[in-house]
Coordinates of C-alpha atoms in Angstrom, one line a residue:
M1267 CA -17.3 124.9 40.3
V1268 CA -18.1 127.4 37.4
P1269 CA -21.7 128.6 37.7
L1270 CA -23.9 127.4 34.9
T1271 CA -25.6 129.8 32.5
L1272 CA -29.4 129.9 32.1
D1273 CA -29.0 128.2 28.7
E1274 CA -26.8 125.5 30.2
I1275 CA -29.3 124.9 33.0
V1276 CA -32.1 124.4 30.5
N1277 CA -30.2 122.2 28.1
K1278 CA -28.8 120.0 30.9
T1279 CA -32.2 119.4 32.6
S1280 CA -33.1 115.8 32.1
D1281 CA -36.9 116.1 32.3
L1282 CA -37.4 119.4 30.4
P1283 CA -41.1 120.2 30.0
S1284 CA -42.6 120.3 26.6
I1285 CA -45.8 121.4 25.0
P1286 CA -47.0 119.9 21.6
E1287 CA -46.7 122.2 18.7
A1288 CA -50.4 121.9 18.2
V1289 CA -51.1 123.4 21.6
L1290 CA -48.6 126.1 21.2
S1291 CA -50.3 127.1 18.0
V1292 CA -53.7 127.1 19.8
V1293 CA -52.2 129.3 22.6
R1294 CA -50.8 131.7 19.9
L1295 CA -54.3 131.9 18.4
S1296 CA -55.8 133.1 21.7
G1297 CA -55.1 136.7 20.9
D1298 CA -56.3 136.4 17.3
A1299 CA -59.7 138.0 16.9
N1300 CA -60.1 136.1 13.6
A1301 CA -59.6 132.7 15.1
T1302 CA -62.5 130.3 14.3
A1303 CA -63.7 127.1 15.8
S1304 CA -62.6 125.1 12.8
K1305 CA -59.1 126.7 12.9
V1306 CA -58.7 125.8 16.6
A1307 CA -60.0 122.3 16.1
G1308 CA -57.8 121.9 13.1
K1309 CA -54.6 122.8 15.1
I1310 CA -55.4 120.3 17.9
A1311 CA -56.4 117.5 15.4
Y1312 CA -52.7 117.4 14.2
D1313 CA -51.9 115.5 17.4
Q1314 CA -54.0 112.3 17.8
S1315 CA -52.9 111.7 21.4
L1316 CA -53.8 115.3 22.4
T1317 CA -57.1 115.0 20.6
A1318 CA -58.0 111.9 22.6
R1319 CA -57.2 113.5 25.9
V1320 CA -59.2 116.7 25.0
L1321 CA -62.2 114.6 24.1
R1322 CA -61.9 112.6 27.3
L1323 CA -62.0 115.8 29.3
A1324 CA -64.8 117.2 27.3
N1325 CA -66.9 114.1 28.0
S1326 CA -66.2 114.2 31.7
A1327 CA -69.1 114.2 34.1
Y1328 CA -68.2 117.8 35.1
Y1329 CA -69.6 119.2 31.9
G1330 CA -72.7 117.0 32.0
L1331 CA -73.4 117.1 28.2
P1332 CA -76.5 115.3 27.0
R1333 CA -74.6 113.2 24.5
K1334 CA -71.1 112.0 23.9
I1335 CA -68.8 114.3 21.9
T1336 CA -67.0 112.4 19.2
S1337 CA -65.1 115.2 17.4
L1338 CA -63.1 118.3 18.2
Q1339 CA -65.4 120.4 16.0
E1340 CA -68.3 119.2 18.0
A1341 CA -66.5 119.9 21.3
V1342 CA -65.9 123.5 20.2
V1343 CA -69.5 123.9 19.3
M1344 CA -70.8 122.3 22.5
L1345 CA -68.3 123.8 25.0
G1346 CA -67.1 126.9 23.3
M1347 CA -63.7 127.7 21.7
K1348 CA -62.3 129.1 24.9
T1349 CA -63.0 126.0 26.9
V1350 CA -61.5 123.7 24.3
R1351 CA -58.4 125.9 24.3
H1352 CA -58.1 125.5 28.0
L1353 CA -58.6 121.8 27.8
A1354 CA -55.8 121.5 25.2
L1355 CA -53.4 123.5 27.4
V1356 CA -54.4 121.6 30.6
A1357 CA -54.0 118.2 28.9
S1358 CA -50.5 119.0 27.6
T1359 CA -49.1 120.5 30.8
F1360 CA -50.6 118.0 33.3
P1361 CA -47.9 115.3 32.8
W1362 CA -45.1 117.6 34.1
L1363 CA -47.0 119.9 36.4
N1364 CA -48.4 116.8 38.2
Q1365 CA -44.9 115.5 39.1
P1366 CA -43.3 116.0 42.5
R1367 CA -40.6 118.8 42.5
K1368 CA -38.2 118.0 45.3
G1369 CA -36.2 121.1 44.8
Y1370 CA -39.1 123.1 46.0
A1371 CA -40.5 120.5 48.5
L1372 CA -43.6 120.1 46.3
A1373 CA -45.4 116.8 46.6
P1374 CA -47.1 115.1 43.7
R1375 CA -50.0 117.3 42.4
A1376 CA -48.9 120.3 44.4
L1377 CA -47.5 122.3 41.5
W1378 CA -50.5 121.2 39.4
E1379 CA -53.0 122.4 42.0
H1380 CA -51.2 125.6 42.5
S1381 CA -51.0 126.3 38.7
I1382 CA -54.8 125.6 38.3
A1383 CA -55.5 127.9 41.3
V1384 CA -53.5 130.7 39.8
S1385 CA -55.1 130.3 36.4
I1386 CA -58.6 130.4 38.0
G1387 CA -57.7 133.3 40.2
A1388 CA -56.2 135.3 37.3
Q1389 CA -59.4 134.7 35.4
L1390 CA -61.5 136.0 38.3
L1391 CA -59.3 139.0 38.6
A1392 CA -59.5 139.7 34.9
A1393 CA -63.3 139.6 35.1
R1394 CA -63.3 141.8 38.1
S1395 CA -61.1 144.4 36.6
R1396 CA -62.6 144.3 33.1
K1397 CA -59.1 145.3 31.8
V1398 CA -57.6 141.9 31.0
S1399 CA -58.5 139.0 28.7
G1400 CA -59.7 136.1 30.7
E1401 CA -58.4 133.7 28.1
E1402 CA -54.8 135.1 28.4
A1403 CA -55.2 135.2 32.2
F1404 CA -55.9 131.4 32.3
S1405 CA -53.0 130.5 30.1
A1406 CA -50.5 132.8 31.9
G1407 CA -51.7 131.5 35.3
L1408 CA -51.3 127.9 34.2
L1409 CA -47.7 128.5 32.9
H1410 CA -46.4 131.0 35.4
D1411 CA -44.3 128.5 37.4
L1412 CA -42.9 126.7 34.4
G1413 CA -39.4 127.6 35.5
K1414 CA -39.8 125.6 38.7
V1415 CA -40.1 122.4 36.7
V1416 CA -36.7 123.1 35.2
L1417 CA -34.9 124.6 38.2
S1418 CA -36.1 122.0 40.7
M1419 CA -33.4 119.4 40.1
W1420 CA -30.7 122.1 40.6
M1421 CA -32.4 123.3 43.8
E1422 CA -32.5 119.9 45.7
A1423 CA -29.1 120.3 47.3
R1424 CA -29.6 124.0 48.1
L1425 CA -33.2 124.1 49.3
A1426 CA -32.6 123.7 53.0
D1427 CA -30.1 126.5 53.2
L1428 CA -32.2 128.8 51.1
V1429 CA -35.3 128.2 53.3
V1430 CA -33.2 129.1 56.4
R1431 CA -31.9 132.2 54.7
C1432 CA -35.4 133.2 53.6
E1433 CA -36.6 133.0 57.2
Q1434 CA -33.5 134.8 58.7
E1435 CA -33.2 137.5 56.1
Q1436 CA -36.9 137.9 55.4
A1437 CA -36.0 138.0 51.7
P1438 CA -38.2 137.0 48.8
F1439 CA -37.3 133.5 47.6
D1440 CA -36.8 134.5 44.0
Q1441 CA -34.1 137.0 45.2
L1442 CA -32.2 134.2 46.9
E1443 CA -32.5 132.1 43.7
R1444 CA -30.9 135.0 41.8
E1445 CA -28.1 135.3 44.3
E1446 CA -27.5 131.5 44.1
F1447 CA -27.8 131.0 40.3
G1448 CA -27.7 134.4 38.7
F1449 CA -31.3 134.0 37.7
D1450 CA -34.5 132.8 39.2
H1451 CA -37.3 130.4 38.2
C1452 CA -39.2 133.3 36.6
D1453 CA -36.2 133.9 34.3
V1454 CA -36.1 130.2 33.4
G1455 CA -39.8 130.0 32.6
A1456 CA -39.6 133.2 30.4
Y1457 CA -36.6 131.7 28.6
L1458 CA -38.6 128.6 27.7
A1459 CA -41.6 130.7 26.7
Q1460 CA -39.4 132.6 24.4
R1461 CA -38.0 129.4 22.9
W1462 CA -41.6 128.2 22.3
N1463 CA -42.4 131.5 20.6
L1464 CA -45.3 132.1 23.0
P1465 CA -47.0 135.6 22.8
E1466 CA -44.8 138.2 24.4
V1467 CA -47.5 139.1 26.9
L1468 CA -47.4 135.5 28.3
E1469 CA -43.6 135.6 28.5
K1470 CA -43.8 138.8 30.5
A1471 CA -46.4 137.3 32.9
I1472 CA -44.1 134.4 33.5
Q1473 CA -41.0 136.6 33.9
Y1474 CA -42.4 139.2 36.3
H1475 CA -45.2 137.4 38.2
H1476 CA -43.2 137.9 41.5
S1477 CA -41.9 141.4 40.6
P1478 CA -44.6 143.2 38.5
G1479 CA -42.9 146.5 39.4
R1480 CA -39.9 145.5 37.3
C1481 CA -42.0 145.1 34.2
D1482 CA -41.4 148.2 32.1
P1483 CA -43.8 149.4 30.7
P1484 CA -46.3 147.9 33.2
E1485 CA -48.4 145.0 31.9
L1486 CA -51.9 144.3 33.4
L1487 CA -51.7 140.6 32.7
V1488 CA -48.5 140.5 34.8
D1489 CA -50.4 142.2 37.6
C1490 CA -53.3 139.7 37.3
V1491 CA -51.0 136.7 37.6
H1492 CA -49.0 138.3 40.4
I1493 CA -52.1 138.9 42.6
A1494 CA -53.6 135.4 41.7
D1495 CA -50.3 133.8 42.8
V1496 CA -50.4 135.5 46.2
L1497 CA -54.1 134.5 46.5
A1498 CA -53.3 130.9 45.7
M1499 CA -50.5 130.7 48.3
T1500 CA -52.8 132.4 50.8
L1501 CA -55.4 129.6 50.3
G1502 CA -52.6 127.0 50.7
Y1503 CA -52.5 125.7 47.1
G1504 CA -49.1 124.3 46.3
L1505 CA -47.1 125.7 49.2
G1506 CA -43.6 124.4 48.9
G1507 CA -40.2 125.2 50.4
D1508 CA -40.6 128.8 49.3
G1509 CA -43.9 129.0 51.2
L1510 CA -45.3 132.4 51.8
C1511 CA -42.0 134.2 51.0
Y1512 CA -43.5 136.6 48.5
T1513 CA -45.5 139.7 49.2
L1514 CA -48.3 141.5 47.4
N1515 CA -47.3 144.4 45.2
T1516 CA -50.0 147.1 45.9
G1517 CA -49.2 148.7 42.6
S1518 CA -50.7 145.8 40.8
M1519 CA -54.0 146.4 42.6
Q1520 CA -53.9 150.0 41.6
R1521 CA -53.2 149.4 38.0
L1522 CA -56.0 147.0 37.7
G1523 CA -58.4 149.4 39.4
L1524 CA -59.0 147.0 42.3
E1525 CA -59.8 147.8 45.9
A1526 CA -59.3 145.7 49.1
E1527 CA -62.9 144.6 48.8
D1528 CA -62.2 143.2 45.3
Y1529 CA -59.3 141.3 46.7
D1530 CA -61.5 139.8 49.4
W1531 CA -64.2 139.0 46.9
V1532 CA -61.9 137.1 44.7
L1533 CA -60.3 135.3 47.6
A1534 CA -63.8 134.1 48.8
D1535 CA -64.9 133.1 45.4
M1536 CA -61.6 131.4 44.4
H1537 CA -61.7 128.3 46.6
P1538 CA -65.0 126.8 45.3
A1539 CA -64.0 127.8 41.7
V1540 CA -60.7 126.0 42.0
A1541 CA -62.3 122.9 43.5
K1542 CA -64.6 122.7 40.6
A1543 CA -61.8 123.2 38.1
L1544 CA -59.7 120.4 39.7
D1545 CA -62.6 118.1 39.4
A1546 CA -63.1 119.1 35.8
Y1547 CA -59.5 118.8 34.7
V1548 CA -58.9 115.2 35.7
V1549 CA -56.3 114.1 33.1
K1550 CA -55.7 110.4 32.5

């Protein structure tokens, strides 16, 4: 059988993930210093279904607001623009991150919990390093395994063999994906990010989150997501068929100016923070 190209894999995937254009616009605004509350609210308001989900999240018990929020503008004022951006991205990605992904032996909610864990871990690392935007860290963390959603159906018949090879050869799982397909789930995710016209820095974080050393020139957001991904797997969030088959790139720690004690601090702080986030982002 002739191997499929990356483009063919994406176009032939039946449950291709999607993000509403309103949310993509909001994500693109995250790096805009001139973005205003009204501009963010206005983008989300174009999508009535998304607006309803964001308002449901904003009114959840987790935030404990003194009165019910009835408009996006009010949500931005009460919760802050960054929080509302996060809620919009969470609400739009939950439907496909929450699904089981048999090609990676991921049960329902597993990829969702892993993605939330990486987004929170990346935020904590960004704050610890003071070199990366926490806003971009959250978005990149949530989207980093986007490619698994696409590649999963093509992996189902190959997973068992790849897991055995991973154990026998002690090879990173993404390396085995590249040997099998000619590309890995990182490549697939970056391809989609490019199609969606996401900021280049987010595309790079998706592309190189397992191999930050391949990102030339180095990008600190990539390093943040890479370390957060390792932390999330260490804590057991979303371990699938690829399990712990990835290693920490110490260069990422050095570029972020982090020491071993910083790693341990984030690891200790991450679990309660993720538990709170999972309670907050209950999407219905």
